[in-house]
Amino acid sequence: MKVAAGPILLLDVVQHQNSLFAAAERGYIAKLDWQQSDKPLLIKTPTDVLLTAITTSTAGQLWAVGHEGVIVTSIDNGATWDLSYQHPAGGALFDINFFDDKQGIAIGAYGLFLRTQDGGLSWQQEYHASLLPIEDREYLNQIREQSEEDYLFELSSILPHLNQVKLVGDTLFVVGELGLLAASTDYGLSWQRLNISYQGSLYDVAAAEQDILIAGMRGNLYMIELASIREALIDNDLELAESKIDFPEPVNLNKVTCAQTSCLLLGNSQTVWKLDNQQVIELDKFKSKSFVSAIILNEKTAFLVGEKGYNKLRLAN
């Protein structure tokens, strides 16, 4: 069923062909043909839960994840949606990433980590102790010496929330609670935790030319050279030299979106910022709207999504 969309919470957005698709509340996907209309359509998926993230595979298939361990997919350009998977124990999923038409992962709360190698026909749960700080891993190893069952139970209870996963070149990054920044060069089968100075929650990671940007709580924003990360992974010297970028407000930074030479920054406020030569500049301020995610379409146009649907943002005259 498709209906014209009124105000609705949107949490993530992706471009597919000539349309935008956003993950929305109550199991909806909001489709916007932005070149033809400013009114999106709501498309119902087979679930009623909050959908939190959306992506595409290399085969052009659309995927979305949400609460209750739900994964939904569309093979007809978003016209209809099917339930691919629902985790039997529930749990919130926060992000999904496909590496090709067969391989993908979905991540979420309390270390929830799902993998498919057959294009979503089946999903398997994985547990990655290497995402934990070294002291937690040492504690777990002591338990493992006594009981494998107790080890797995304890591991599943102390893994941190995994907030975002991003493939940058041939390196996969994940960010989460307790200063979690980890990298993988084998699509997440193994991880190396990278050490940065900030130990609070991190919410997003984005590629910005030859660097990555890491965003977190209370305006914490860091830039790290990709070359230094690759060297750290090779040398197993995981103490990184990050550059902290001064942020004008102590807001929680939920999203960093970069394309070409532009980067947009969104937090739990009504202000949208841009990053220019490592300087944070206020781009626009809205009186009654806040935004969760964004997509840059070209040098002049971006779209924001949040508590009241889509909002077009002009980047340049």
PDB file of C-alpha atoms in Angstrom:
ATOM      1  CA  MET A   1       0.000   0.000   0.000  1.00  0.00           C
ATOM      2  CA  LYS A   2       1.246   3.485  -0.859  1.00  0.00           C
ATOM      3  CA  VAL A   3      -0.137   6.675   0.643  1.00  0.00           C
ATOM      4  CA  ALA A   4       0.998  10.276   0.585  1.00  0.00           C
ATOM      5  CA  ALA A   5       3.255  10.857   3.570  1.00  0.00           C
ATOM      6  CA  GLY A   6       2.402  13.292   6.320  1.00  0.00           C
ATOM      7  CA  PRO A   7       4.867  14.155   9.107  1.00  0.00           C
ATOM      8  CA  ILE A   8       6.714  10.961   9.983  1.00  0.00           C
ATOM      9  CA  LEU A   9       9.990  10.139  11.702  1.00  0.00           C
ATOM     10  CA  LEU A  10      12.721   9.186   9.218  1.00  0.00           C
ATOM     11  CA  LEU A  11      16.053   7.825  10.486  1.00  0.00           C
ATOM     12  CA  ASP A  12      18.255   7.058   7.463  1.00  0.00           C
ATOM     13  CA  VAL A  13      18.241   7.745   3.726  1.00  0.00           C
ATOM     14  CA  VAL A  14      19.787   6.253   0.594  1.00  0.00           C
ATOM     15  CA  GLN A  15      19.638   7.109  -3.105  1.00  0.00           C
ATOM     16  CA  HIS A  16      18.489   4.361  -5.454  1.00  0.00           C
ATOM     17  CA  GLN A  17      18.182   5.099  -9.158  1.00  0.00           C
ATOM     18  CA  ASN A  18      16.414   8.496  -9.332  1.00  0.00           C
ATOM     19  CA  SER A  19      14.645   8.278  -5.968  1.00  0.00           C
ATOM     20  CA  LEU A  20      15.412   8.637  -2.285  1.00  0.00           C
ATOM     21  CA  PHE A  21      14.348   5.940   0.167  1.00  0.00           C
ATOM     22  CA  ALA A  22      14.256   6.537   3.928  1.00  0.00           C
ATOM     23  CA  ALA A  23      13.851   4.120   6.827  1.00  0.00           C
ATOM     24  CA  ALA A  24      10.878   5.271   8.894  1.00  0.00           C
ATOM     25  CA  GLU A  25       8.800   4.548  11.964  1.00  0.00           C
ATOM     26  CA  ARG A  26       6.034   1.920  12.133  1.00  0.00           C
ATOM     27  CA  GLY A  27       7.652  -0.250   9.466  1.00  0.00           C
ATOM     28  CA  TYR A  28       7.376   2.265   6.630  1.00  0.00           C
ATOM     29  CA  ILE A  29       9.783   3.226   3.871  1.00  0.00           C
ATOM     30  CA  ALA A  30       9.395   6.813   2.618  1.00  0.00           C
ATOM     31  CA  LYS A  31      10.113   7.165  -1.116  1.00  0.00           C
ATOM     32  CA  LEU A  32      10.787  10.603  -2.588  1.00  0.00           C
ATOM     33  CA  ASP A  33      11.109  11.261  -6.329  1.00  0.00           C
ATOM     34  CA  TRP A  34      12.917  14.486  -5.531  1.00  0.00           C
ATOM     35  CA  GLN A  35      13.265  15.764  -9.107  1.00  0.00           C
ATOM     36  CA  GLN A  36       9.519  15.512  -9.694  1.00  0.00           C
ATOM     37  CA  SER A  37       7.808  16.123  -6.366  1.00  0.00           C
ATOM     38  CA  ASP A  38       8.361  17.335  -2.811  1.00  0.00           C
ATOM     39  CA  LYS A  39       5.770  14.871  -1.460  1.00  0.00           C
ATOM     40  CA  PRO A  40       7.081  11.418  -0.516  1.00  0.00           C
ATOM     41  CA  LEU A  41       5.096   8.208  -0.574  1.00  0.00           C
ATOM     42  CA  LEU A  42       4.933   5.794   2.340  1.00  0.00           C
ATOM     43  CA  ILE A  43       5.461   2.142   1.450  1.00  0.00           C
ATOM     44  CA  LYS A  44       4.554  -0.434   4.100  1.00  0.00           C
ATOM     45  CA  THR A  45       6.930  -3.293   4.854  1.00  0.00           C
ATOM     46  CA  PRO A  46       5.837  -6.558   6.543  1.00  0.00           C
ATOM     47  CA  THR A  47       6.683  -5.189  10.002  1.00  0.00           C
ATOM     48  CA  ASP A  48       5.433  -2.447  12.325  1.00  0.00           C
ATOM     49  CA  VAL A  49       8.735  -1.750  14.101  1.00  0.00           C
ATOM     50  CA  LEU A  50      10.932   1.328  13.868  1.00  0.00           C
ATOM     51  CA  LEU A  51      13.279   0.963  10.889  1.00  0.00           C
ATOM     52  CA  THR A  52      16.665   2.515  11.658  1.00  0.00           C
ATOM     53  CA  ALA A  53      18.918   2.129   8.582  1.00  0.00           C
ATOM     54  CA  ILE A  54      18.706   1.477   4.846  1.00  0.00           C
ATOM     55  CA  THR A  55      21.191   0.567   2.119  1.00  0.00           C
ATOM     56  CA  THR A  56      21.571  -1.069  -1.298  1.00  0.00           C
ATOM     57  CA  SER A  57      23.610  -4.042  -2.484  1.00  0.00           C
ATOM     58  CA  THR A  58      25.695  -4.059  -5.656  1.00  0.00           C
ATOM     59  CA  ALA A  59      22.852  -5.941  -7.331  1.00  0.00           C
ATOM     60  CA  GLY A  60      20.548  -2.960  -6.726  1.00  0.00           C
ATOM     61  CA  GLN A  61      18.554  -4.675  -4.007  1.00  0.00           C
ATOM     62  CA  LEU A  62      17.291  -2.451  -1.163  1.00  0.00           C
ATOM     63  CA  TRP A  63      17.768  -3.482   2.468  1.00  0.00           C
ATOM     64  CA  ALA A  64      16.539  -1.993   5.754  1.00  0.00           C
ATOM     65  CA  VAL A  65      16.951  -2.984   9.412  1.00  0.00           C
ATOM     66  CA  GLY A  66      15.195  -2.033  12.611  1.00  0.00           C
ATOM     67  CA  HIS A  67      14.066  -2.957  16.077  1.00  0.00           C
ATOM     68  CA  GLU A  68      13.157  -6.520  17.082  1.00  0.00           C
ATOM     69  CA  GLY A  69      16.065  -7.796  14.962  1.00  0.00           C
ATOM     70  CA  VAL A  70      14.172  -7.153  11.726  1.00  0.00           C
ATOM     71  CA  ILE A  71      15.720  -7.146   8.240  1.00  0.00           C
ATOM     72  CA  VAL A  72      13.514  -6.322   5.229  1.00  0.00           C
ATOM     73  CA  THR A  73      14.363  -6.197   1.540  1.00  0.00           C
ATOM     74  CA  SER A  74      13.013  -5.133  -1.854  1.00  0.00           C
ATOM     75  CA  ILE A  75      13.964  -6.564  -5.257  1.00  0.00           C
ATOM     76  CA  ASP A  76      11.606  -4.350  -7.291  1.00  0.00           C
ATOM     77  CA  ASN A  77      13.123  -0.908  -6.670  1.00  0.00           C
ATOM     78  CA  GLY A  78      11.259  -0.369  -3.418  1.00  0.00           C
ATOM     79  CA  ALA A  79       7.731  -1.027  -4.711  1.00  0.00           C
ATOM     80  CA  THR A  80       7.195  -4.008  -2.389  1.00  0.00           C
ATOM     81  CA  TRP A  81       9.117  -5.339   0.611  1.00  0.00           C
ATOM     82  CA  ASP A  82       9.657  -8.797   2.109  1.00  0.00           C
ATOM     83  CA  LEU A  83      10.875  -9.940   5.506  1.00  0.00           C
ATOM     84  CA  SER A  84      14.365 -11.398   5.081  1.00  0.00           C
ATOM     85  CA  TYR A  85      15.035 -12.187   8.741  1.00  0.00           C
ATOM     86  CA  GLN A  86      13.907 -11.561  12.309  1.00  0.00           C
ATOM     87  CA  HIS A  87      16.191 -12.443  15.178  1.00  0.00           C
ATOM     88  CA  PRO A  88      14.444 -14.898  17.526  1.00  0.00           C
ATOM     89  CA  ALA A  89      15.610 -12.968  20.605  1.00  0.00           C
ATOM     90  CA  GLY A  90      14.733  -9.560  19.135  1.00  0.00           C
ATOM     91  CA  GLY A  91      17.242  -6.772  19.713  1.00  0.00           C
ATOM     92  CA  ALA A  92      17.636  -3.481  17.887  1.00  0.00           C
ATOM     93  CA  LEU A  93      19.636  -3.339  14.655  1.00  0.00           C
ATOM     94  CA  PHE A  94      21.239   0.041  13.885  1.00  0.00           C
ATOM     95  CA  ASP A  95      23.045  -0.401  10.564  1.00  0.00           C
ATOM     96  CA  ILE A  96      23.464  -2.687   7.556  1.00  0.00           C
ATOM     97  CA  ASN A  97      26.154  -2.870   4.897  1.00  0.00           C
ATOM     98  CA  PHE A  98      26.475  -5.056   1.796  1.00  0.00           C
ATOM     99  CA  PHE A  99      29.887  -5.666   0.225  1.00  0.00           C
ATOM    100  CA  ASP A 100      28.511  -7.239  -2.969  1.00  0.00           C
ATOM    101  CA  ASP A 101      25.277  -8.926  -4.028  1.00  0.00           C
ATOM    102  CA  LYS A 102      25.847 -11.889  -1.653  1.00  0.00           C
ATOM    103  CA  GLN A 103      27.841 -10.756   1.375  1.00  0.00           C
ATOM    104  CA  GLY A 104      26.562  -8.343   4.003  1.00  0.00           C
ATOM    105  CA  ILE A 105      26.408  -7.664   7.733  1.00  0.00           C
ATOM    106  CA  ALA A 106      23.934  -6.034  10.107  1.00  0.00           C
ATOM    107  CA  ILE A 107      24.884  -4.681  13.544  1.00  0.00           C
ATOM    108  CA  GLY A 108      23.109  -3.346  16.587  1.00  0.00           C
ATOM    109  CA  ALA A 109      22.585  -3.179  20.330  1.00  0.00           C
ATOM    110  CA  TYR A 110      24.631  -5.265  22.798  1.00  0.00           C
ATOM    111  CA  GLY A 111      27.053  -6.417  20.104  1.00  0.00           C
ATOM    112  CA  LEU A 112      24.358  -7.914  17.878  1.00  0.00           C
ATOM    113  CA  PHE A 113      26.209  -8.935  14.696  1.00  0.00           C
ATOM    114  CA  LEU A 114      24.567 -10.795  11.810  1.00  0.00           C
ATOM    115  CA  ARG A 115      26.149 -11.980   8.551  1.00  0.00           C
ATOM    116  CA  THR A 116      24.800 -13.294   5.259  1.00  0.00           C
ATOM    117  CA  GLN A 117      26.858 -14.924   2.529  1.00  0.00           C
ATOM    118  CA  ASP A 118      23.969 -15.909   0.280  1.00  0.00           C
ATOM    119  CA  GLY A 119      22.265 -12.604  -0.490  1.00  0.00           C
ATOM    120  CA  GLY A 120      20.048 -12.609   2.595  1.00  0.00           C
ATOM    121  CA  LEU A 121      18.572 -16.091   2.202  1.00  0.00           C
ATOM    122  CA  SER A 122      20.046 -16.863   5.617  1.00  0.00           C
ATOM    123  CA  TRP A 123      21.686 -14.880   8.418  1.00  0.00           C
ATOM    124  CA  GLN A 124      24.101 -16.149  11.078  1.00  0.00           C
ATOM    125  CA  GLN A 125      24.919 -14.448  14.373  1.00  0.00           C
ATOM    126  CA  GLU A 126      28.583 -13.847  15.270  1.00  0.00           C
ATOM    127  CA  TYR A 127      30.245 -12.801  18.521  1.00  0.00           C
ATOM    128  CA  HIS A 128      33.408 -10.685  18.314  1.00  0.00           C
ATOM    129  CA  ALA A 129      35.352 -10.477  21.576  1.00  0.00           C
ATOM    130  CA  SER A 130      38.026  -8.421  19.769  1.00  0.00           C
ATOM    131  CA  LEU A 131      35.622  -5.462  19.848  1.00  0.00           C
ATOM    132  CA  LEU A 132      36.041  -5.298  23.634  1.00  0.00           C
ATOM    133  CA  PRO A 133      38.792  -3.458  25.548  1.00  0.00           C
ATOM    134  CA  ILE A 134      41.816  -5.592  26.414  1.00  0.00           C
ATOM    135  CA  GLU A 135      40.901  -5.845  30.103  1.00  0.00           C
ATOM    136  CA  ASP A 136      37.482  -7.321  29.223  1.00  0.00           C
ATOM    137  CA  ARG A 137      39.097  -9.838  26.869  1.00  0.00           C
ATOM    138  CA  GLU A 138      41.505 -10.942  29.592  1.00  0.00           C
ATOM    139  CA  TYR A 139      38.573 -11.374  31.988  1.00  0.00           C
ATOM    140  CA  LEU A 140      36.700 -13.453  29.401  1.00  0.00           C
ATOM    141  CA  ASN A 141      39.705 -15.663  28.734  1.00  0.00           C
ATOM    142  CA  GLN A 142      39.841 -16.535  32.432  1.00  0.00           C
ATOM    143  CA  ILE A 143      36.203 -17.629  32.258  1.00  0.00           C
ATOM    144  CA  ARG A 144      36.851 -19.566  29.041  1.00  0.00           C
ATOM    145  CA  GLU A 145      39.502 -21.663  30.745  1.00  0.00           C
ATOM    146  CA  GLN A 146      36.785 -22.971  33.061  1.00  0.00           C
ATOM    147  CA  SER A 147      33.726 -23.149  30.815  1.00  0.00           C
ATOM    148  CA  GLU A 148      33.059 -22.417  27.139  1.00  0.00           C
ATOM    149  CA  GLU A 149      29.337 -22.104  27.872  1.00  0.00           C
ATOM    150  CA  ASP A 150      29.909 -19.499  30.592  1.00  0.00           C
ATOM    151  CA  TYR A 151      32.344 -17.672  28.299  1.00  0.00           C
ATOM    152  CA  LEU A 152      29.770 -17.335  25.511  1.00  0.00           C
ATOM    153  CA  PHE A 153      27.062 -16.249  27.961  1.00  0.00           C
ATOM    154  CA  GLU A 154      29.274 -13.567  29.495  1.00  0.00           C
ATOM    155  CA  LEU A 155      30.552 -12.420  26.087  1.00  0.00           C
ATOM    156  CA  SER A 156      27.021 -11.889  24.792  1.00  0.00           C
ATOM    157  CA  SER A 157      26.153  -9.843  27.892  1.00  0.00           C
ATOM    158  CA  ILE A 158      29.087  -7.370  27.847  1.00  0.00           C
ATOM    159  CA  LEU A 159      29.543  -6.597  24.162  1.00  0.00           C
ATOM    160  CA  PRO A 160      28.968  -2.866  23.479  1.00  0.00           C
ATOM    161  CA  HIS A 161      26.325  -1.304  21.275  1.00  0.00           C
ATOM    162  CA  LEU A 162      27.518  -1.224  17.660  1.00  0.00           C
ATOM    163  CA  ASN A 163      26.193   1.988  16.125  1.00  0.00           C
ATOM    164  CA  GLN A 164      27.568   2.295  12.584  1.00  0.00           C
ATOM    165  CA  VAL A 165      29.602   0.214  10.138  1.00  0.00           C
ATOM    166  CA  LYS A 166      31.283   1.702   7.055  1.00  0.00           C
ATOM    167  CA  LEU A 167      33.441   0.214   4.286  1.00  0.00           C
ATOM    168  CA  VAL A 168      36.164   2.659   3.227  1.00  0.00           C
ATOM    169  CA  GLY A 169      38.230   1.256   0.379  1.00  0.00           C
ATOM    170  CA  ASP A 170      39.237  -2.218   1.540  1.00  0.00           C
ATOM    171  CA  THR A 171      38.908  -1.436   5.259  1.00  0.00           C
ATOM    172  CA  LEU A 172      35.728  -1.908   7.269  1.00  0.00           C
ATOM    173  CA  PHE A 173      35.175   0.346  10.297  1.00  0.00           C
ATOM    174  CA  VAL A 174      32.730   0.028  13.177  1.00  0.00           C
ATOM    175  CA  VAL A 175      31.996   2.535  15.952  1.00  0.00           C
ATOM    176  CA  GLY A 176      30.032   2.137  19.164  1.00  0.00           C
ATOM    177  CA  GLU A 177      29.933   2.521  22.920  1.00  0.00           C
ATOM    178  CA  LEU A 178      32.883   3.147  25.255  1.00  0.00           C
ATOM    179  CA  GLY A 179      35.113   4.706  22.610  1.00  0.00           C
ATOM    180  CA  LEU A 180      34.776   1.727  20.289  1.00  0.00           C
ATOM    181  CA  LEU A 181      36.572   2.233  16.982  1.00  0.00           C
ATOM    182  CA  ALA A 182      37.649  -0.986  15.266  1.00  0.00           C
ATOM    183  CA  ALA A 183      38.866  -1.916  11.795  1.00  0.00           C
ATOM    184  CA  SER A 184      38.748  -5.075   9.707  1.00  0.00           C
ATOM    185  CA  THR A 185      40.422  -6.018   6.443  1.00  0.00           C
ATOM    186  CA  ASP A 186      38.434  -9.242   5.954  1.00  0.00           C
ATOM    187  CA  TYR A 187      34.868  -7.878   5.910  1.00  0.00           C
ATOM    188  CA  GLY A 188      34.415  -8.159   9.653  1.00  0.00           C
ATOM    189  CA  LEU A 189      35.490 -11.763  10.180  1.00  0.00           C
ATOM    190  CA  SER A 190      38.224 -10.441  12.477  1.00  0.00           C
ATOM    191  CA  TRP A 191      38.660  -7.036  14.106  1.00  0.00           C
ATOM    192  CA  GLN A 192      41.422  -4.886  15.542  1.00  0.00           C
ATOM    193  CA  ARG A 193      40.321  -2.325  18.097  1.00  0.00           C
ATOM    194  CA  LEU A 194      41.944   1.086  17.494  1.00  0.00           C
ATOM    195  CA  ASN A 195      42.810   3.278  20.452  1.00  0.00           C
ATOM    196  CA  ILE A 196      41.774   6.934  20.446  1.00  0.00           C
ATOM    197  CA  SER A 197      41.712   9.405  23.313  1.00  0.00           C
ATOM    198  CA  TYR A 198      37.917   9.683  23.635  1.00  0.00           C
ATOM    199  CA  GLN A 199      36.197   6.881  25.572  1.00  0.00           C
ATOM    200  CA  GLY A 200      32.559   7.973  25.244  1.00  0.00           C
ATOM    201  CA  SER A 201      29.989   6.701  22.761  1.00  0.00           C
ATOM    202  CA  LEU A 202      30.776   7.101  19.064  1.00  0.00           C
ATOM    203  CA  TYR A 203      27.846   7.311  16.668  1.00  0.00           C
ATOM    204  CA  ASP A 204      29.182   7.606  13.134  1.00  0.00           C
ATOM    205  CA  VAL A 205      32.224   7.126  10.920  1.00  0.00           C
ATOM    206  CA  ALA A 206      32.617   8.651   7.456  1.00  0.00           C
ATOM    207  CA  ALA A 207      35.246   8.845   4.738  1.00  0.00           C
ATOM    208  CA  ALA A 208      36.487  12.357   3.933  1.00  0.00           C
ATOM    209  CA  GLU A 209      39.025  12.256   1.096  1.00  0.00           C
ATOM    210  CA  GLN A 210      42.219  10.760   2.659  1.00  0.00           C
ATOM    211  CA  ASP A 211      40.849  10.727   6.208  1.00  0.00           C
ATOM    212  CA  ILE A 212      38.018   9.322   8.255  1.00  0.00           C
ATOM    213  CA  LEU A 213      35.812  11.368  10.565  1.00  0.00           C
ATOM    214  CA  ILE A 214      34.610   9.931  13.874  1.00  0.00           C
ATOM    215  CA  ALA A 215      31.630  11.576  15.601  1.00  0.00           C
ATOM    216  CA  GLY A 216      30.322  11.015  19.111  1.00  0.00           C
ATOM    217  CA  MET A 217      28.793  12.415  22.267  1.00  0.00           C
ATOM    218  CA  ARG A 218      29.068  16.021  23.455  1.00  0.00           C
ATOM    219  CA  GLY A 219      30.467  17.410  20.219  1.00  0.00           C
ATOM    220  CA  ASN A 220      33.419  15.054  20.058  1.00  0.00           C
ATOM    221  CA  LEU A 221      34.638  15.002  16.460  1.00  0.00           C
ATOM    222  CA  TYR A 222      37.937  13.516  15.293  1.00  0.00           C
ATOM    223  CA  MET A 223      39.830  13.258  12.018  1.00  0.00           C
ATOM    224  CA  ILE A 224      42.286  10.401  11.428  1.00  0.00           C
ATOM    225  CA  GLU A 225      44.476   9.827   8.377  1.00  0.00           C
ATOM    226  CA  LEU A 226      43.605   6.610   6.538  1.00  0.00           C
ATOM    227  CA  ALA A 227      47.294   6.019   5.783  1.00  0.00           C
ATOM    228  CA  SER A 228      48.125   6.063   9.502  1.00  0.00           C
ATOM    229  CA  ILE A 229      45.358   3.548  10.204  1.00  0.00           C
ATOM    230  CA  ARG A 230      46.634   1.173   7.521  1.00  0.00           C
ATOM    231  CA  GLU A 231      50.158   1.439   8.961  1.00  0.00           C
ATOM    232  CA  ALA A 232      48.820   0.796  12.469  1.00  0.00           C
ATOM    233  CA  LEU A 233      47.027  -2.347  11.306  1.00  0.00           C
ATOM    234  CA  ILE A 234      50.139  -3.676   9.576  1.00  0.00           C
ATOM    235  CA  ASP A 235      52.492  -2.870  12.476  1.00  0.00           C
ATOM    236  CA  ASN A 236      49.922  -3.848  15.133  1.00  0.00           C
ATOM    237  CA  ASP A 237      50.583  -0.494  16.806  1.00  0.00           C
ATOM    238  CA  LEU A 238      47.004   0.531  17.467  1.00  0.00           C
ATOM    239  CA  GLU A 239      47.599   3.816  19.293  1.00  0.00           C
ATOM    240  CA  LEU A 240      46.332   6.377  16.779  1.00  0.00           C
ATOM    241  CA  ALA A 241      47.225  10.050  16.496  1.00  0.00           C
ATOM    242  CA  GLU A 242      43.870  11.686  15.907  1.00  0.00           C
ATOM    243  CA  SER A 243      43.129  15.377  15.313  1.00  0.00           C
ATOM    244  CA  LYS A 244      40.309  16.718  17.466  1.00  0.00           C
ATOM    245  CA  ILE A 245      38.080  19.195  15.666  1.00  0.00           C
ATOM    246  CA  ASP A 246      36.583  21.939  17.815  1.00  0.00           C
ATOM    247  CA  PHE A 247      32.790  21.807  17.791  1.00  0.00           C
ATOM    248  CA  PRO A 248      30.700  24.889  18.698  1.00  0.00           C
ATOM    249  CA  GLU A 249      28.076  23.068  20.794  1.00  0.00           C
ATOM    250  CA  PRO A 250      28.178  20.076  23.173  1.00  0.00           C
ATOM    251  CA  VAL A 251      25.563  18.168  21.176  1.00  0.00           C
ATOM    252  CA  ASN A 252      25.595  14.457  20.462  1.00  0.00           C
ATOM    253  CA  LEU A 253      26.782  14.143  16.867  1.00  0.00           C
ATOM    254  CA  ASN A 254      24.590  11.530  15.212  1.00  0.00           C
ATOM    255  CA  LYS A 255      25.655  11.750  11.579  1.00  0.00           C
ATOM    256  CA  VAL A 256      28.534  12.780   9.339  1.00  0.00           C
ATOM    257  CA  THR A 257      27.726  12.750   5.618  1.00  0.00           C
ATOM    258  CA  CYS A 258      30.447  13.478   3.063  1.00  0.00           C
ATOM    259  CA  ALA A 259      30.441  13.666  -0.730  1.00  0.00           C
ATOM    260  CA  GLN A 260      32.880  15.309  -3.120  1.00  0.00           C
ATOM    261  CA  THR A 261      34.450  18.026  -0.954  1.00  0.00           C
ATOM    262  CA  SER A 262      31.440  18.628   1.333  1.00  0.00           C
ATOM    263  CA  CYS A 263      30.696  17.191   4.777  1.00  0.00           C
ATOM    264  CA  LEU A 264      27.460  17.802   6.692  1.00  0.00           C
ATOM    265  CA  LEU A 265      27.226  17.326  10.463  1.00  0.00           C
ATOM    266  CA  LEU A 266      23.991  16.598  12.329  1.00  0.00           C
ATOM    267  CA  GLY A 267      23.383  16.390  16.062  1.00  0.00           C
ATOM    268  CA  ASN A 268      20.558  16.429  18.573  1.00  0.00           C
ATOM    269  CA  SER A 269      19.757  20.064  17.819  1.00  0.00           C
ATOM    270  CA  GLN A 270      18.006  22.085  15.115  1.00  0.00           C
ATOM    271  CA  THR A 271      21.272  23.250  13.545  1.00  0.00           C
ATOM    272  CA  VAL A 272      23.016  21.798  10.493  1.00  0.00           C
ATOM    273  CA  TRP A 273      26.779  22.327  10.243  1.00  0.00           C
ATOM    274  CA  LYS A 274      29.330  21.848   7.484  1.00  0.00           C
ATOM    275  CA  LEU A 275      33.015  21.055   7.754  1.00  0.00           C
ATOM    276  CA  ASP A 276      35.369  23.350   5.868  1.00  0.00           C
ATOM    277  CA  ASN A 277      39.155  22.864   6.228  1.00  0.00           C
ATOM    278  CA  GLN A 278      38.665  21.293   9.660  1.00  0.00           C
ATOM    279  CA  GLN A 279      36.498  24.244  10.720  1.00  0.00           C
ATOM    280  CA  VAL A 280      32.878  23.638  11.761  1.00  0.00           C
ATOM    281  CA  ILE A 281      30.578  26.278  10.264  1.00  0.00           C
ATOM    282  CA  GLU A 282      26.853  26.717  10.884  1.00  0.00           C
ATOM    283  CA  LEU A 283      25.075  26.108   7.590  1.00  0.00           C
ATOM    284  CA  ASP A 284      21.429  26.449   8.577  1.00  0.00           C
ATOM    285  CA  LYS A 285      19.194  26.544  11.658  1.00  0.00           C
ATOM    286  CA  PHE A 286      15.602  25.339  11.800  1.00  0.00           C
ATOM    287  CA  LYS A 287      13.027  26.573  14.295  1.00  0.00           C
ATOM    288  CA  SER A 288      10.879  23.474  14.677  1.00  0.00           C
ATOM    289  CA  LYS A 289      12.783  20.607  13.079  1.00  0.00           C
ATOM    290  CA  SER A 290      15.691  18.381  14.025  1.00  0.00           C
ATOM    291  CA  PHE A 291      17.394  15.898  11.741  1.00  0.00           C
ATOM    292  CA  VAL A 292      18.939  12.464  12.108  1.00  0.00           C
ATOM    293  CA  SER A 293      20.584  11.793   8.745  1.00  0.00           C
ATOM    294  CA  ALA A 294      21.380  13.404   5.401  1.00  0.00           C
ATOM    295  CA  ILE A 295      22.386  12.649   1.833  1.00  0.00           C
ATOM    296  CA  ILE A 296      24.337  14.944  -0.507  1.00  0.00           C
ATOM    297  CA  LEU A 297      23.063  14.613  -4.065  1.00  0.00           C
ATOM    298  CA  ASN A 298      25.317  17.101  -5.827  1.00  0.00           C
ATOM    299  CA  GLU A 299      27.304  20.292  -5.172  1.00  0.00           C
ATOM    300  CA  LYS A 300      24.116  22.319  -4.762  1.00  0.00           C
ATOM    301  CA  THR A 301      21.585  20.011  -3.124  1.00  0.00           C
ATOM    302  CA  ALA A 302      21.269  17.786  -0.078  1.00  0.00           C
ATOM    303  CA  PHE A 303      18.298  16.256   1.702  1.00  0.00           C
ATOM    304  CA  LEU A 304      17.896  16.006   5.460  1.00  0.00           C
ATOM    305  CA  VAL A 305      15.661  13.452   7.176  1.00  0.00           C
ATOM    306  CA  GLY A 306      14.345  13.519  10.707  1.00  0.00           C
ATOM    307  CA  GLU A 307      11.323  13.957  12.909  1.00  0.00           C
ATOM    308  CA  LYS A 308       9.180  15.634  10.229  1.00  0.00           C
ATOM    309  CA  GLY A 309      10.185  13.761   7.109  1.00  0.00           C
ATOM    310  CA  TYR A 310      12.315  15.137   4.281  1.00  0.00           C
ATOM    311  CA  ASN A 311      13.776  18.622   4.069  1.00  0.00           C
ATOM    312  CA  LYS A 312      15.665  19.941   1.032  1.00  0.00           C
ATOM    313  CA  LEU A 313      18.857  21.825   1.833  1.00  0.00           C
ATOM    314  CA  ARG A 314      20.561  24.150  -0.624  1.00  0.00           C
ATOM    315  CA  LEU A 315      24.349  23.908  -0.372  1.00  0.00           C
ATOM    316  CA  ALA A 316      25.269  26.591  -2.900  1.00  0.00           C
ATOM    317  CA  ASN A 317      23.568  29.184  -5.082  1.00  0.00           C
TER     318      ASN A 317
END
